[in-house]
CSV table of C-alpha atoms (C1' of nucleotides) in Angstrom, one decimal:
chain,number,residue,atom,x,y,z
F,358,MET,CA,4.8,-25.2,17.9
F,359,THR,CA,6.4,-22.2,16.8
F,360,ARG,CA,9.8,-21.4,19.5
F,361,GLN,CA,9.1,-19.4,22.4
F,362,ARG,CA,12.2,-17.0,22.0
F,363,LEU,CA,11.7,-14.8,18.7
F,364,GLY,CA,14.9,-13.8,16.8
F,365,ALA,CA,15.2,-11.5,14.3
F,366,GLU,CA,15.0,-13.4,11.0
F,367,ASP,CA,11.1,-14.2,13.1
F,368,TRP,CA,10.7,-10.6,12.7
F,369,LEU,CA,11.7,-10.6,9.1
F,370,ARG,CA,9.5,-13.7,8.0
F,371,ALA,CA,7.0,-12.4,9.3
F,372,GLY,CA,7.4,-8.8,8.0
F,373,LEU,CA,6.8,-9.9,4.3
F,374,GLN,CA,4.2,-12.1,4.8
F,375,ALA,CA,2.1,-9.7,6.3
F,376,LEU,CA,3.5,-7.1,4.0
F,377,ALA,CA,2.0,-10.1,0.9
F,378,ARG,CA,-0.6,-10.6,2.8
F,379,SER,CA,-2.3,-7.5,3.7
F,380,GLY,CA,-0.4,-4.9,2.2
F,381,PRO,CA,2.5,-2.0,3.2
F,382,SER,CA,-0.5,-0.4,5.7
F,383,ALA,CA,0.4,-4.3,7.9
F,384,LEU,CA,4.5,-3.2,9.0
F,385,ARG,CA,3.6,-1.5,12.4
F,386,ALA,CA,5.2,-3.3,15.3
F,387,GLU,CA,1.8,-4.5,17.4
F,388,ALA,CA,0.8,-5.6,14.7
F,389,LEU,CA,3.8,-8.3,14.2
F,390,ALA,CA,3.5,-8.7,17.7
F,391,ARG,CA,0.0,-9.8,17.9
F,392,ASP,CA,0.5,-12.0,14.6
F,393,LEU,CA,4.0,-14.2,16.2
F,394,GLY,CA,2.1,-13.7,19.9
F,395,THR,CA,4.3,-12.5,21.5
F,396,THR,CA,4.2,-8.3,22.4
F,397,LYS,CA,6.2,-5.5,20.9
F,398,GLY,CA,8.5,-5.5,23.7
F,399,SER,CA,10.6,-8.4,21.8
F,400,PHE,CA,10.7,-5.9,18.6
F,401,TYR,CA,12.1,-2.8,19.7
F,402,TRP,CA,14.3,-5.5,21.7
F,403,HIS,CA,15.5,-6.4,18.1
F,404,PHE,CA,15.5,-3.7,16.3
F,405,LYS,CA,15.7,0.1,17.5
F,406,ASP,CA,12.5,1.9,16.2
F,407,LEU,CA,10.3,0.9,13.1
F,408,PRO,CA,12.2,2.4,10.4
F,409,HIS,CA,15.2,0.6,11.5
F,410,TYR,CA,13.7,-2.6,10.8
F,411,LEU,CA,11.9,-1.8,7.0
F,412,ASP,CA,15.6,-0.8,5.8
F,413,ARG,CA,16.8,-4.2,7.3
F,414,LEU,CA,12.9,-6.5,5.8
F,415,ILE,CA,14.0,-4.1,2.4
F,416,GLN,CA,17.8,-6.0,2.9
F,417,PHE,CA,16.3,-9.3,4.0
F,418,TRP,CA,14.4,-9.5,0.4
F,419,GLU,CA,17.2,-8.2,-1.6
F,420,GLU,CA,19.6,-10.8,-0.3
F,421,ARG,CA,16.8,-13.6,-1.4
F,422,ALA,CA,15.3,-12.2,-4.2
F,423,PHE,CA,17.3,-12.5,-7.1
F,424,GLU,CA,20.0,-15.7,-5.6
F,425,GLY,CA,17.0,-17.7,-4.4
F,426,VAL,CA,15.8,-18.8,-7.9
F,427,VAL,CA,18.9,-18.5,-10.3
F,428,ALA,CA,20.5,-20.6,-7.8
F,429,ARG,CA,18.0,-23.2,-8.5
F,430,LEU,CA,18.6,-23.3,-12.2
F,431,ASP,CA,20.7,-26.2,-13.5
F,432,ALA,CA,24.0,-25.1,-14.6
F,433,ASP,CA,24.9,-27.8,-17.1
F,434,LEU,CA,21.8,-26.5,-19.5
F,435,PRO,CA,22.6,-24.9,-22.4
F,436,PRO,CA,22.2,-20.9,-22.0
F,437,ARG,CA,18.3,-21.0,-24.3
F,438,GLY,CA,17.3,-24.4,-21.3
F,439,ARG,CA,18.2,-22.3,-19.0
F,440,LEU,CA,16.5,-18.7,-19.8
F,441,GLU,CA,13.1,-21.0,-20.1
F,442,GLN,CA,13.5,-22.8,-17.5
F,443,LEU,CA,15.0,-19.2,-14.7
F,444,CYS,CA,11.5,-18.0,-16.8
F,445,LEU,CA,8.7,-20.8,-15.9
F,446,LEU,CA,10.5,-20.9,-12.1
F,447,ALA,CA,10.0,-17.9,-11.3
F,448,VAL,CA,5.9,-17.8,-12.2
F,449,GLY,CA,6.3,-20.8,-10.8
F,450,LEU,CA,8.2,-20.5,-7.5
F,451,ARG,CA,6.0,-19.1,-4.8
F,452,ASP,CA,7.7,-19.4,-1.4
F,453,PRO,CA,5.1,-19.0,1.4
F,454,ASP,CA,8.3,-18.9,4.4
F,455,TYR,CA,8.6,-15.6,2.3
F,456,GLY,CA,5.5,-14.6,2.1
F,457,GLY,CA,4.7,-15.8,-1.4
F,458,ALA,CA,3.5,-14.6,-4.6
F,459,ALA,CA,1.0,-11.5,-3.7
F,460,LEU,CA,4.9,-9.8,-2.0
F,461,GLU,CA,6.1,-8.2,-5.0
F,462,PRO,CA,3.0,-6.7,-5.9
F,463,ALA,CA,3.1,-5.4,-2.3
F,464,LEU,CA,6.0,-4.6,-1.6
F,465,ARG,CA,5.8,-2.4,-5.5
F,466,ALA,CA,3.2,-0.7,-3.6
F,467,TRP,CA,4.6,-0.2,-0.8
F,468,ALA,CA,7.8,1.3,-2.7
F,469,LEU,CA,5.6,4.4,-3.7
F,470,SER,CA,5.8,5.6,-0.9
F,471,ASP,CA,8.8,5.1,0.8
F,472,THR,CA,11.9,5.6,-1.4
F,473,ASN,CA,14.5,3.6,-0.1
F,474,VAL,CA,12.3,0.5,-1.0
F,475,ALA,CA,11.3,2.0,-4.8
F,476,GLU,CA,15.0,2.1,-5.3
F,477,ALA,CA,16.4,-1.4,-3.8
F,478,VAL,CA,12.8,-2.3,-6.3
F,479,ALA,CA,14.1,-0.7,-9.1
F,480,ARG,CA,18.2,-2.4,-8.3
F,481,MET,CA,16.2,-5.5,-8.6
F,482,ASP,CA,14.3,-4.5,-11.9
F,483,ALA,CA,17.6,-3.9,-13.3
F,484,ARG,CA,19.7,-6.6,-11.7
F,485,ARG,CA,17.2,-9.1,-13.6
F,486,VAL,CA,16.3,-7.8,-16.9
F,487,ALA,CA,20.2,-7.6,-16.8
F,488,TYR,CA,20.6,-11.4,-16.4
F,489,LEU,CA,17.8,-11.9,-18.8
F,490,GLY,CA,19.8,-10.3,-21.1
F,491,ASP,CA,22.9,-12.7,-20.8
F,492,LEU,CA,20.8,-15.2,-21.4
F,493,CYS,CA,18.9,-14.4,-24.5
F,494,ARG,CA,21.9,-12.6,-25.8
F,495,ALA,CA,24.1,-16.4,-24.9
F,496,ALA,CA,21.1,-17.8,-26.6
F,497,GLY,CA,21.1,-16.4,-29.6
F,498,ILE,CA,18.3,-14.0,-29.0
F,499,ASP,CA,17.6,-10.5,-29.7
F,500,THR,CA,18.3,-8.6,-26.9
F,501,SER,CA,16.1,-5.6,-28.2
F,502,THR,CA,12.8,-6.3,-26.2
F,503,ALA,CA,13.1,-9.9,-25.4
F,504,PRO,CA,14.5,-9.1,-22.1
F,505,ALA,CA,12.0,-6.3,-21.3
F,506,MET,CA,9.0,-8.7,-22.3
F,507,LEU,CA,10.2,-11.5,-21.0
F,508,TYR,CA,10.3,-9.6,-17.1
F,509,ALA,CA,6.9,-7.6,-18.1
F,510,LEU,CA,5.8,-10.6,-18.5
F,511,TYR,CA,6.5,-12.4,-15.2
F,512,VAL,CA,5.6,-9.2,-13.8
F,513,GLY,CA,2.1,-8.9,-14.6
F,514,LEU,CA,1.6,-13.3,-14.1
F,515,GLU,CA,2.9,-12.4,-10.4
F,516,THR,CA,0.5,-9.4,-9.7
F,517,LEU,CA,-2.3,-11.5,-11.3
F,518,ASP,CA,-1.7,-14.1,-10.1
F,519,ARG,CA,-3.6,-16.4,-13.0
F,520,ASP,CA,-3.7,-20.5,-12.3
F,521,ASP,CA,-2.6,-20.7,-16.4
F,522,ALA,CA,1.2,-18.4,-15.5
F,523,GLU,CA,3.1,-21.5,-16.5
F,524,GLY,CA,0.9,-22.2,-19.3
F,525,VAL,CA,0.9,-18.4,-20.9
F,526,MET,CA,4.6,-18.3,-19.8
F,527,CYS,CA,5.2,-21.0,-22.5
F,528,ALA,CA,3.5,-20.0,-25.1
F,529,ALA,CA,5.5,-16.8,-25.1
F,530,LEU,CA,9.1,-18.8,-24.8
F,531,LEU,CA,7.9,-21.1,-27.8
F,532,ARG,CA,7.1,-17.5,-29.2
F,533,ILE,CA,10.6,-16.1,-28.8
X,447,MET,CA,-5.5,28.9,-10.3
X,448,THR,CA,-8.2,26.1,-8.4
X,449,ARG,CA,-11.4,26.4,-8.0
X,450,GLN,CA,-12.5,27.7,-4.9
X,451,ARG,CA,-15.8,25.5,-4.4
X,452,LEU,CA,-15.3,21.6,-4.5
X,453,GLY,CA,-17.3,19.3,-5.5
X,454,ALA,CA,-17.8,15.8,-5.0
X,455,GLU,CA,-15.6,14.9,-7.9
X,456,ASP,CA,-12.4,17.4,-6.8
X,457,TRP,CA,-12.6,15.0,-3.6
X,458,LEU,CA,-12.3,11.5,-6.0
X,459,ARG,CA,-9.8,12.3,-8.7
X,460,ALA,CA,-7.2,14.3,-5.7
X,461,GLY,CA,-7.9,10.4,-4.0
X,462,LEU,CA,-6.9,8.5,-7.4
X,463,GLN,CA,-4.0,11.4,-7.7
X,464,ALA,CA,-2.7,10.8,-4.5
X,465,LEU,CA,-2.8,6.9,-4.0
X,466,ALA,CA,-0.8,7.1,-7.6
X,467,ARG,CA,2.0,9.4,-6.0
X,468,SER,CA,2.2,7.8,-2.1
X,469,GLY,CA,-0.2,4.7,-2.3
X,470,PRO,CA,-3.2,3.2,0.2
X,471,SER,CA,-2.0,5.0,3.0
X,472,ALA,CA,-2.7,8.6,1.3
X,473,LEU,CA,-5.9,8.2,1.6
X,474,ARG,CA,-7.2,10.2,4.7
X,475,ALA,CA,-9.3,13.1,4.9
X,476,GLU,CA,-6.9,15.5,6.1
X,477,ALA,CA,-3.8,14.4,3.9
X,478,LEU,CA,-6.5,15.2,0.3
X,479,ALA,CA,-7.3,17.8,2.2
X,480,ARG,CA,-4.0,19.2,2.1
X,481,ASP,CA,-3.8,18.9,-1.2
X,482,LEU,CA,-6.8,20.8,-2.5
X,483,GLY,CA,-5.5,23.3,-0.3
X,484,THR,CA,-9.6,23.3,2.1
X,485,THR,CA,-10.1,21.4,5.6
X,486,LYS,CA,-12.1,18.6,5.9
X,487,GLY,CA,-15.0,20.5,6.8
X,488,SER,CA,-15.1,19.9,3.5
X,489,PHE,CA,-14.6,16.6,3.1
X,490,TYR,CA,-17.3,15.7,5.9
X,491,TRP,CA,-19.8,18.0,3.8
X,492,HIS,CA,-19.6,15.8,0.5
X,493,PHE,CA,-18.8,12.4,1.8
X,494,LYS,CA,-20.1,10.0,4.9
X,495,ASP,CA,-16.5,8.6,6.3
X,496,LEU,CA,-13.6,7.8,4.9
X,497,PRO,CA,-15.1,4.2,4.2
X,498,HIS,CA,-18.2,5.5,2.1
X,499,TYR,CA,-15.3,7.6,0.7
X,500,LEU,CA,-13.4,4.6,-0.5
X,501,ASP,CA,-16.3,3.1,-1.8
X,502,ARG,CA,-17.3,6.0,-4.5
X,503,LEU,CA,-13.3,6.4,-4.9
X,504,ILE,CA,-13.5,2.5,-6.6
X,505,GLN,CA,-16.6,3.5,-8.1
X,506,PHE,CA,-15.3,6.4,-9.8
X,507,TRP,CA,-12.5,4.4,-11.0
X,508,GLU,CA,-14.4,1.4,-12.6
X,509,GLU,CA,-16.6,3.9,-14.1
X,510,ARG,CA,-13.9,4.8,-16.3
X,511,ALA,CA,-11.3,2.8,-16.9
X,512,PHE,CA,-12.4,0.6,-19.5
X,513,GLU,CA,-14.3,3.0,-21.5
X,514,GLY,CA,-12.0,5.1,-21.1
X,515,VAL,CA,-9.7,3.4,-23.1
X,516,VAL,CA,-12.0,1.4,-25.1
X,517,ALA,CA,-13.9,4.4,-27.0
X,518,ARG,CA,-10.9,5.2,-28.5
X,519,LEU,CA,-11.1,2.7,-30.5
X,520,ASP,CA,-11.5,3.2,-34.3
X,521,ALA,CA,-14.6,1.4,-34.7
X,522,ASP,CA,-13.9,1.0,-38.5
X,523,LEU,CA,-10.3,-0.7,-38.4
X,524,PRO,CA,-10.5,-4.6,-38.8
X,525,PRO,CA,-10.1,-6.2,-35.3
X,526,ARG,CA,-6.6,-6.9,-35.8
X,527,GLY,CA,-5.5,-3.4,-36.0
X,528,ARG,CA,-8.5,-2.7,-33.4
X,529,LEU,CA,-6.6,-5.7,-30.9
X,530,GLU,CA,-2.9,-3.2,-32.0
X,531,GLN,CA,-4.9,-0.3,-31.8
X,532,LEU,CA,-5.4,-1.0,-28.2
X,533,CYS,CA,-2.7,-2.8,-26.2
X,534,LEU,CA,-0.4,-0.3,-27.5
X,535,LEU,CA,-3.0,2.6,-25.9
X,536,ALA,CA,-3.2,1.1,-23.2
X,537,VAL,CA,0.4,1.3,-23.0
X,538,GLY,CA,0.8,4.7,-24.3
X,539,LEU,CA,-2.6,6.5,-22.4
X,540,ARG,CA,-1.5,8.2,-18.7
X,541,ASP,CA,-4.0,10.5,-17.7
X,542,PRO,CA,-2.5,12.6,-15.5
X,543,ASP,CA,-5.7,13.9,-14.1
X,544,TYR,CA,-6.7,10.4,-13.3
X,545,GLY,CA,-3.1,9.8,-11.2
X,546,GLY,CA,-1.5,7.9,-14.8
X,547,ALA,CA,0.2,5.1,-15.0
X,548,ALA,CA,1.1,4.5,-11.3
X,549,LEU,CA,-2.3,3.9,-10.3
X,550,GLU,CA,-3.6,0.8,-11.1
X,551,PRO,CA,-0.4,-0.9,-9.5
X,552,ALA,CA,-1.0,1.8,-6.7
X,553,LEU,CA,-4.8,0.0,-6.5
X,554,ARG,CA,-4.1,-3.4,-6.9
X,555,ALA,CA,-1.7,-3.0,-3.5
X,556,TRP,CA,-4.5,-1.3,-1.5
X,557,ALA,CA,-6.3,-4.3,-2.8
X,558,LEU,CA,-4.5,-6.0,-0.7
X,559,SER,CA,-6.2,-5.0,2.5
X,560,ASP,CA,-9.8,-3.9,1.2
X,561,THR,CA,-11.9,-6.6,0.2
X,562,ASN,CA,-14.4,-4.4,-2.3
X,563,VAL,CA,-10.8,-3.0,-4.4
X,564,ALA,CA,-9.9,-6.3,-4.7
X,565,GLU,CA,-13.4,-7.6,-6.4
X,566,ALA,CA,-13.3,-4.2,-8.2
X,567,VAL,CA,-10.1,-4.6,-9.6
X,568,ALA,CA,-10.9,-8.9,-10.7
X,569,ARG,CA,-13.6,-7.2,-12.5
X,570,MET,CA,-12.3,-5.1,-14.0
X,571,ASP,CA,-9.7,-7.6,-14.7
X,572,ALA,CA,-12.0,-10.5,-16.3
X,573,ARG,CA,-13.5,-8.1,-18.3
X,574,ARG,CA,-10.9,-6.6,-20.4
X,575,VAL,CA,-9.2,-10.3,-20.9
X,576,ALA,CA,-13.2,-11.4,-21.7
X,577,TYR,CA,-12.9,-8.4,-24.6
X,578,LEU,CA,-9.5,-9.1,-25.5
X,579,GLY,CA,-10.8,-12.6,-26.0
X,580,ASP,CA,-13.1,-11.2,-28.3
X,581,LEU,CA,-10.6,-8.7,-30.8
X,582,CYS,CA,-8.6,-12.5,-31.2
X,583,ARG,CA,-11.1,-14.3,-31.8
X,584,ALA,CA,-12.6,-12.2,-34.3
X,585,ALA,CA,-9.1,-11.4,-35.9
X,586,GLY,CA,-8.7,-15.0,-36.2
X,587,ILE,CA,-5.8,-15.5,-33.2
X,588,ASP,CA,-5.2,-18.4,-30.9
X,589,THR,CA,-7.1,-17.4,-27.5
X,590,SER,CA,-5.9,-19.9,-25.8
X,591,THR,CA,-3.3,-17.7,-24.4
X,592,ALA,CA,-3.0,-14.7,-26.6
X,593,PRO,CA,-5.3,-12.5,-24.6
X,594,ALA,CA,-3.9,-13.4,-21.1
X,595,MET,CA,-0.4,-13.2,-22.5
X,596,LEU,CA,-1.4,-9.4,-24.0
X,597,TYR,CA,-3.3,-8.4,-20.6
X,598,ALA,CA,-0.2,-9.9,-18.6
X,599,LEU,CA,2.6,-8.0,-20.4
X,600,TYR,CA,0.2,-4.7,-20.5
X,601,VAL,CA,-0.3,-5.3,-16.8
X,602,GLY,CA,3.8,-5.6,-16.2
X,603,LEU,CA,4.7,-2.4,-18.4
X,604,GLU,CA,2.7,-1.0,-16.0
X,605,THR,CA,3.7,-1.6,-13.6
X,606,LEU,CA,7.7,-0.9,-14.3
X,607,ASP,CA,6.8,2.3,-16.5
X,608,ARG,CA,9.3,1.3,-19.1
X,609,ASP,CA,10.4,3.4,-21.1
X,610,ASP,CA,10.2,1.3,-24.1
X,611,ALA,CA,6.5,0.0,-23.2
X,612,GLU,CA,5.4,0.9,-26.2
X,613,GLY,CA,8.2,-1.1,-28.1
X,614,VAL,CA,7.8,-3.6,-25.9
X,615,MET,CA,4.8,-4.1,-26.7
X,616,CYS,CA,5.0,-4.4,-30.6
X,617,ALA,CA,7.4,-6.9,-30.8
X,618,ALA,CA,4.8,-9.1,-28.5
X,619,LEU,CA,2.0,-8.1,-31.3
X,620,LEU,CA,4.6,-9.0,-34.3
X,621,ARG,CA,4.3,-12.7,-32.8
X,622,ILE,CA,1.0,-13.0,-32.1
R,722,DT,C1',22.6,-20.5,45.3
R,723,DC,C1',23.6,-16.7,43.5
R,724,DA,C1',24.7,-13.0,39.7
R,725,DT,C1',24.0,-12.2,34.8
R,726,DC,C1',22.8,-11.8,30.9
R,727,DT,C1',19.6,-12.4,27.6
R,728,DC,C1',14.5,-11.5,26.2
R,729,DC,C1',9.6,-10.3,26.9
R,730,DA,C1',5.2,-8.2,29.3
R,731,DT,C1',3.3,-4.0,30.6
R,732,DA,C1',2.6,0.8,31.7
R,733,DC,C1',3.5,5.2,30.1
R,734,DG,C1',3.4,9.7,27.7
R,735,DC,C1',2.8,11.1,23.4
R,736,DT,C1',1.4,12.0,18.4
R,737,DG,C1',-2.0,11.4,14.5
R,738,DG,C1',-5.8,10.8,12.1
R,739,DC,C1',-10.8,10.2,12.6
R,740,DG,C1',-15.7,11.9,13.2
R,741,DT,C1',-18.7,15.9,15.3
R,742,DA,C1',-20.3,20.0,16.1
R,743,DT,C1',-21.2,24.1,15.3
R,744,DG,C1',-20.1,28.9,13.8
R,745,DG,C1',-18.8,31.2,9.9
R,746,DT,C1',-18.8,32.8,4.6
R,747,DC,C1',-19.8,32.5,-0.2
R,748,DT,C1',-23.7,32.6,-3.6
R,749,DA,C1',-28.7,32.6,-5.6
R,750,DG,C1',-33.2,34.1,-5.9
R,751,DC,C1',-36.4,37.4,-4.5
D,1071,DG,C1',-30.5,44.5,0.5
D,1072,DC,C1',-32.4,38.9,2.6
D,1073,DT,C1',-32.8,35.1,3.5
D,1074,DA,C1',-31.6,30.4,2.8
D,1075,DG,C1',-29.1,26.9,2.1
D,1076,DA,C1',-24.9,24.8,0.2
D,1077,DC,C1',-20.1,25.3,1.2
D,1078,DC,C1',-16.1,25.3,4.3
D,1079,DA,C1',-13.2,26.5,8.6
D,1080,DT,C1',-12.0,25.7,13.7
D,1081,DA,C1',-11.9,23.4,18.0
D,1082,DC,C1',-12.1,19.0,20.3
D,1083,DG,C1',-12.8,14.1,22.5
D,1084,DC,C1',-11.2,9.9,21.0
D,1085,DC,C1',-8.4,6.1,19.7
D,1086,DA,C1',-4.9,3.7,17.7
D,1087,DG,C1',0.0,3.0,17.2
D,1088,DC,C1',4.8,4.8,18.0
D,1089,DG,C1',8.9,4.5,21.2
D,1090,DT,C1',10.6,4.6,26.5
D,1091,DA,C1',11.1,2.7,30.5
D,1092,DT,C1',11.3,-0.4,34.1
D,1093,DG,C1',10.4,-5.0,36.0
D,1094,DG,C1',10.3,-10.0,35.6
D,1095,DA,C1',11.8,-14.9,33.2
D,1096,DG,C1',14.0,-18.0,31.6
D,1097,DA,C1',18.5,-19.9,31.1
D,1098,DT,C1',23.9,-19.9,31.9
D,1099,DG,C1',27.5,-20.6,34.5
D,1100,DA,C1',30.9,-19.8,39.2
DNA sequence: TCATCTCCATACGCTGGCGTATGGTCTAGC
DNA sequence: GCTAGACCATACGCCAGCGTATGGAGATGA
């Protein structure tokens, strides 16, 4: 049973889930209200209007999508170990509370029609590739293509949502 | 100067371009009519309604997205050469008439809210991975992960639309 | 008990896009 | 030139979703 009274964060979580489930067109006040079993009266209490909500939603994602994975890494692992752990965590981890595996593909789709989203996604990509670059450098791996390759592979595996994603990532890591 | 009289195919090409440029929400009769410098009177002459148009659009893409690349391969190249040529062509080729690099990410986004699209994309993925598998087998490459890896890498590079996509794909091919 | 504040429900006007109806324009064939 | 058919413009009714206004329920403190 869900809580009776909702907070802004409930609406944001519901937004990410709806985005992952049905794409950007699901981000509408009345549809989200149906998902949450309430009415848009609550929505417009917590958020000024739809654009403000969407801004908060991107921000909500951006605050979690990087730290959420990196925070799980073992700090006492050597660089190469952390790199491998990161890659396998990324393709394996799926938090259904925040949309699961389909979230980021949907976000990238949303980015096509919203400049703010496009900028947030670009920032996130740059941040992640830079972090992969740091790990590769520390592990003595050539950084000319490896970070971009690992990240593209991650994005592709996430998009395709294949069952053998971990196996494929593993095979790639063995060849680097 | 564009033609005065439009055919169904003009609407389909415009649809793929709009999809790539602005995402699935751009697939509306009146918006497409604006893009083509006409009115929706023409749209509803060529198509019964929006769902029929969208079905034709998926079909239009599905008929071209596989053959369009494979037809460009040199038949007299050895298997490994064809494999490499295919991968580099795929990440390099961009036909702006059919939406360019952003098309397929947008299609995958659209698939989130439309079962028919999801099925078409899944068919296409399976077909391409199977073809990569054939090439790998013929080239004596282990097929347990290589086809899926190359394809995921392709999807990721296409999604990220990086300038160094060819270089990254090249590096991956050298390690297979 | 009562007042107050937080949060939600409902009703309303507004806009934008869908699909239809109807009439206009262009072109081919005669 | 005329006619028929292919193609497009415009106007209309309809509906879904936005944002607002207003009232009501539930908790909390005096």
